[in-house]
Structures are given as structure tokens and as C-alpha cells.
């Protein structure tokens, strides 16, 4: 069983903030931040990302048999990768110029890294 260490979680989120990624956030289902690492002075709107994830996950249940793992949103101001990690929502925000593949790779690696300790909390 893995134990969640807040400093290790914060360090993992901090490490994602390179190569155009400027914010990494772990949210609860209502969109409230559990942990975050933000480089820019801009504050990403976490509740919007959480709401979009819940809406798309619900439609994904009917479209893809419930296998929706993550979602990439491209906006005028940048890109957002969002997806579930145990009962939480992980969001990575990047600049528009960031390569989509790089953002999704960072998202997948971070998700896989924090999933074991977050899953043990979900089981408790």
C-alpha cells in the first residue's frame, strides 16, 4: 500500500511545470484544489476544468463505453489536459505553443506516478 506524502505530491506537480506547462493541479470532484503548482501569475480556473471533465466523462460513458481516460482542450489562450486519477481530477495547463504530444505525455506520466497513493486513499 502506498502512502500519500503531501511534499512528494507537490514535488511531482512542480516537475510537470516545464516545456510550456505552467500549471498542474489536483482537484476534488467539485473542482476545489487539493494540490497545485502554478508558475505564471495567471490563475487557471479549476472549477471550469472539473466541470468540463465531468460533462465529457458522462458523454464518454455513452459514446465509448465509459473508457474516457483524459481530455485535451485547445483554447485561444492555451491548452488543458484533464482526466481522472482515482476519485480526483488532474489538470495540466500549457501555453498554446506547447506541443500536444508533450502535454499529453507529461499528463500520462504524472497520472501514473500519483495514481497508487491516491488509489489507496480512495479505498479507505
PDB file of C-alpha atoms in Angstrom:
ATOM      1  CA  UNK A   1       0.000   0.000   0.000  1.00  0.00           C
ATOM      2  CA  UNK A   2       1.320   3.450  -0.938  1.00  0.00           C
ATOM      3  CA  UNK A   3       1.063   6.375   1.439  1.00  0.00           C
ATOM      4  CA  UNK A   4       0.312   9.850   0.143  1.00  0.00           C
ATOM      5  CA  UNK A   5       3.029  12.286   1.137  1.00  0.00           C
ATOM      6  CA  UNK A   6       1.964  15.912   0.585  1.00  0.00           C
ATOM      7  CA  UNK A   7       5.512  17.119  -0.133  1.00  0.00           C
ATOM      8  CA  UNK A   8       6.055  14.341  -2.676  1.00  0.00           C
ATOM      9  CA  UNK A   9       2.755  15.212  -4.368  1.00  0.00           C
ATOM     10  CA  UNK A  10       3.733  18.876  -4.539  1.00  0.00           C
ATOM     11  CA  UNK A  11       7.158  17.975  -5.963  1.00  0.00           C
ATOM     12  CA  UNK A  12       5.557  15.770  -8.631  1.00  0.00           C
ATOM     13  CA  UNK A  13       3.237  18.608  -9.658  1.00  0.00           C
ATOM     14  CA  UNK A  14       6.172  21.061  -9.694  1.00  0.00           C
ATOM     15  CA  UNK A  15       8.179  18.789 -12.003  1.00  0.00           C
ATOM     16  CA  UNK A  16       5.412  18.875 -14.624  1.00  0.00           C
ATOM     17  CA  UNK A  17       5.827  22.647 -14.984  1.00  0.00           C
ATOM     18  CA  UNK A  18       8.441  22.751 -17.743  1.00  0.00           C
ATOM     19  CA  UNK A  19       8.381  22.935 -21.527  1.00  0.00           C
ATOM     20  CA  UNK A  20       5.430  25.313 -21.756  1.00  0.00           C
ATOM     21  CA  UNK A  21       3.339  23.739 -18.995  1.00  0.00           C
ATOM     22  CA  UNK A  22       2.650  26.451 -16.437  1.00  0.00           C
ATOM     23  CA  UNK A  23       0.181  24.848 -14.028  1.00  0.00           C
ATOM     24  CA  UNK A  24      -0.503  21.403 -12.614  1.00  0.00           C
ATOM     25  CA  UNK A  25      -3.498  20.951 -10.326  1.00  0.00           C
ATOM     26  CA  UNK A  26      -5.134  18.089  -8.487  1.00  0.00           C
ATOM     27  CA  UNK A  27      -8.815  18.800  -7.809  1.00  0.00           C
ATOM     28  CA  UNK A  28     -11.630  17.106  -5.986  1.00  0.00           C
ATOM     29  CA  UNK A  29     -14.812  16.261  -7.911  1.00  0.00           C
ATOM     30  CA  UNK A  30     -16.336  19.683  -7.214  1.00  0.00           C
ATOM     31  CA  UNK A  31     -13.305  21.498  -8.639  1.00  0.00           C
ATOM     32  CA  UNK A  32     -11.667  22.599  -5.385  1.00  0.00           C
ATOM     33  CA  UNK A  33      -7.865  22.347  -5.475  1.00  0.00           C
ATOM     34  CA  UNK A  34      -6.248  19.610  -3.366  1.00  0.00           C
ATOM     35  CA  UNK A  35      -2.719  20.477  -4.515  1.00  0.00           C
ATOM     36  CA  UNK A  36      -1.361  22.816  -7.149  1.00  0.00           C
ATOM     37  CA  UNK A  37       1.838  24.087  -8.713  1.00  0.00           C
ATOM     38  CA  UNK A  38       1.484  27.265 -10.747  1.00  0.00           C
ATOM     39  CA  UNK A  39       4.325  29.146 -12.466  1.00  0.00           C
ATOM     40  CA  UNK A  40       2.531  32.053 -14.105  1.00  0.00           C
ATOM     41  CA  UNK A  41       0.752  34.904 -12.419  1.00  0.00           C
ATOM     42  CA  UNK A  42      -2.367  33.795 -14.306  1.00  0.00           C
ATOM     43  CA  UNK A  43      -4.632  31.627 -12.195  1.00  0.00           C
ATOM     44  CA  UNK A  44      -6.273  28.834 -14.182  1.00  0.00           C
ATOM     45  CA  UNK A  45      -9.927  28.288 -13.387  1.00  0.00           C
ATOM     46  CA  UNK A  46     -10.013  24.842 -11.836  1.00  0.00           C
ATOM     47  CA  UNK A  47     -13.761  24.545 -11.413  1.00  0.00           C
ATOM     48  CA  UNK A  48     -14.308  25.057 -15.153  1.00  0.00           C
ATOM     49  CA  UNK A  49     -11.863  22.247 -15.995  1.00  0.00           C
ATOM     50  CA  UNK A  50     -13.536  19.956 -13.437  1.00  0.00           C
ATOM     51  CA  UNK A  51     -16.980  20.744 -14.842  1.00  0.00           C
ATOM     52  CA  UNK A  52     -15.833  20.107 -18.414  1.00  0.00           C
ATOM     53  CA  UNK A  53     -14.284  16.798 -17.337  1.00  0.00           C
ATOM     54  CA  UNK A  54     -17.489  15.655 -15.624  1.00  0.00           C
ATOM     55  CA  UNK A  55     -19.632  16.589 -18.644  1.00  0.00           C
ATOM     56  CA  UNK A  56     -17.340  14.843 -21.100  1.00  0.00           C
ATOM     57  CA  UNK A  57     -16.891  11.804 -18.858  1.00  0.00           C
ATOM     58  CA  UNK A  58     -20.674  11.454 -18.715  1.00  0.00           C
ATOM     59  CA  UNK A  59     -20.991  11.672 -22.502  1.00  0.00           C
ATOM     60  CA  UNK A  60     -17.984   9.369 -22.848  1.00  0.00           C
ATOM     61  CA  UNK A  61     -19.841   6.727 -20.861  1.00  0.00           C
ATOM     62  CA  UNK A  62     -22.433   6.510 -23.588  1.00  0.00           C
ATOM     63  CA  UNK A  63     -20.092   7.150 -26.534  1.00  0.00           C
ATOM     64  CA  UNK A  64     -17.084   4.981 -25.659  1.00  0.00           C
ATOM     65  CA  UNK A  65     -18.392   2.547 -23.090  1.00  0.00           C
ATOM     66  CA  UNK A  66     -17.040   4.505 -20.113  1.00  0.00           C
ATOM     67  CA  UNK A  67     -13.375   4.312 -21.133  1.00  0.00           C
ATOM     68  CA  UNK A  68     -12.677   8.047 -21.256  1.00  0.00           C
ATOM     69  CA  UNK A  69      -9.248   8.452 -19.629  1.00  0.00           C
ATOM     70  CA  UNK A  70      -8.308  12.031 -20.421  1.00  0.00           C
ATOM     71  CA  UNK A  71      -9.376  15.016 -22.415  1.00  0.00           C
ATOM     72  CA  UNK A  72      -7.406  17.650 -24.306  1.00  0.00           C
ATOM     73  CA  UNK A  73      -8.962  21.087 -24.637  1.00  0.00           C
ATOM     74  CA  UNK A  74      -7.426  23.639 -27.001  1.00  0.00           C
ATOM     75  CA  UNK A  75      -8.354  27.270 -26.378  1.00  0.00           C
ATOM     76  CA  UNK A  76      -7.224  30.630 -27.737  1.00  0.00           C
ATOM     77  CA  UNK A  77      -5.106  31.214 -24.621  1.00  0.00           C
ATOM     78  CA  UNK A  78      -3.585  27.735 -24.285  1.00  0.00           C
ATOM     79  CA  UNK A  79      -4.231  24.025 -23.818  1.00  0.00           C
ATOM     80  CA  UNK A  80      -5.620  21.970 -20.943  1.00  0.00           C
ATOM     81  CA  UNK A  81      -5.173  18.242 -20.329  1.00  0.00           C
ATOM     82  CA  UNK A  82      -7.678  16.911 -17.810  1.00  0.00           C
ATOM     83  CA  UNK A  83      -8.537  13.439 -16.557  1.00  0.00           C
ATOM     84  CA  UNK A  84      -9.383  11.270 -13.583  1.00  0.00           C
ATOM     85  CA  UNK A  85      -6.854   9.963 -11.077  1.00  0.00           C
ATOM     86  CA  UNK A  86      -8.697   7.738  -8.604  1.00  0.00           C
ATOM     87  CA  UNK A  87     -11.572   9.949  -7.370  1.00  0.00           C
ATOM     88  CA  UNK A  88      -9.672  13.163  -8.151  1.00  0.00           C
ATOM     89  CA  UNK A  89      -9.205  15.252 -11.301  1.00  0.00           C
ATOM     90  CA  UNK A  90      -5.755  16.102 -12.647  1.00  0.00           C
ATOM     91  CA  UNK A  91      -5.322  19.200 -14.841  1.00  0.00           C
ATOM     92  CA  UNK A  92      -2.261  20.434 -16.697  1.00  0.00           C
ATOM     93  CA  UNK A  93      -2.384  23.882 -18.285  1.00  0.00           C
ATOM     94  CA  UNK A  94       0.041  24.927 -21.015  1.00  0.00           C
ATOM     95  CA  UNK A  95       0.766  27.693 -23.476  1.00  0.00           C
ATOM     96  CA  UNK A  96      -0.775  27.466 -26.927  1.00  0.00           C
ATOM     97  CA  UNK A  97       2.666  26.842 -28.442  1.00  0.00           C
ATOM     98  CA  UNK A  98       3.253  23.690 -26.356  1.00  0.00           C
ATOM     99  CA  UNK A  99       3.238  20.515 -28.415  1.00  0.00           C
ATOM    100  CA  UNK A 100       0.101  18.472 -27.767  1.00  0.00           C
ATOM    101  CA  UNK A 101       2.113  15.246 -27.572  1.00  0.00           C
ATOM    102  CA  UNK A 102       4.402  16.714 -24.914  1.00  0.00           C
ATOM    103  CA  UNK A 103       1.459  17.870 -22.818  1.00  0.00           C
ATOM    104  CA  UNK A 104      -0.283  14.500 -23.041  1.00  0.00           C
ATOM    105  CA  UNK A 105       2.953  12.626 -22.259  1.00  0.00           C
ATOM    106  CA  UNK A 106       3.527  14.760 -19.159  1.00  0.00           C
ATOM    107  CA  UNK A 107      -0.093  14.184 -18.145  1.00  0.00           C
ATOM    108  CA  UNK A 108       0.171  10.392 -18.532  1.00  0.00           C
ATOM    109  CA  UNK A 109       3.470  10.146 -16.647  1.00  0.00           C
ATOM    110  CA  UNK A 110       2.226  12.342 -13.793  1.00  0.00           C
ATOM    111  CA  UNK A 111      -1.074  10.434 -13.586  1.00  0.00           C
ATOM    112  CA  UNK A 112       0.726   7.079 -13.451  1.00  0.00           C
ATOM    113  CA  UNK A 113       3.096   8.414 -10.768  1.00  0.00           C
ATOM    114  CA  UNK A 114       0.426   9.723  -8.384  1.00  0.00           C
ATOM    115  CA  UNK A 115      -2.237   7.056  -9.017  1.00  0.00           C
ATOM    116  CA  UNK A 116      -1.037   4.404  -6.495  1.00  0.00           C
ATOM    117  CA  UNK A 117      -1.094   6.626  -3.387  1.00  0.00           C
ATOM    118  CA  UNK A 118      -4.328   8.351  -4.444  1.00  0.00           C
ATOM    119  CA  UNK A 119      -5.973   4.973  -5.076  1.00  0.00           C
ATOM    120  CA  UNK A 120      -5.120   3.835  -1.561  1.00  0.00           C
ATOM    121  CA  UNK A 121      -6.927   6.907  -0.216  1.00  0.00           C
ATOM    122  CA  UNK A 122      -9.943   6.124  -2.388  1.00  0.00           C
ATOM    123  CA  UNK A 123     -10.113   2.604  -0.948  1.00  0.00           C
ATOM    124  CA  UNK A 124     -10.014   3.864   2.652  1.00  0.00           C
TER     125      UNK A 124
END
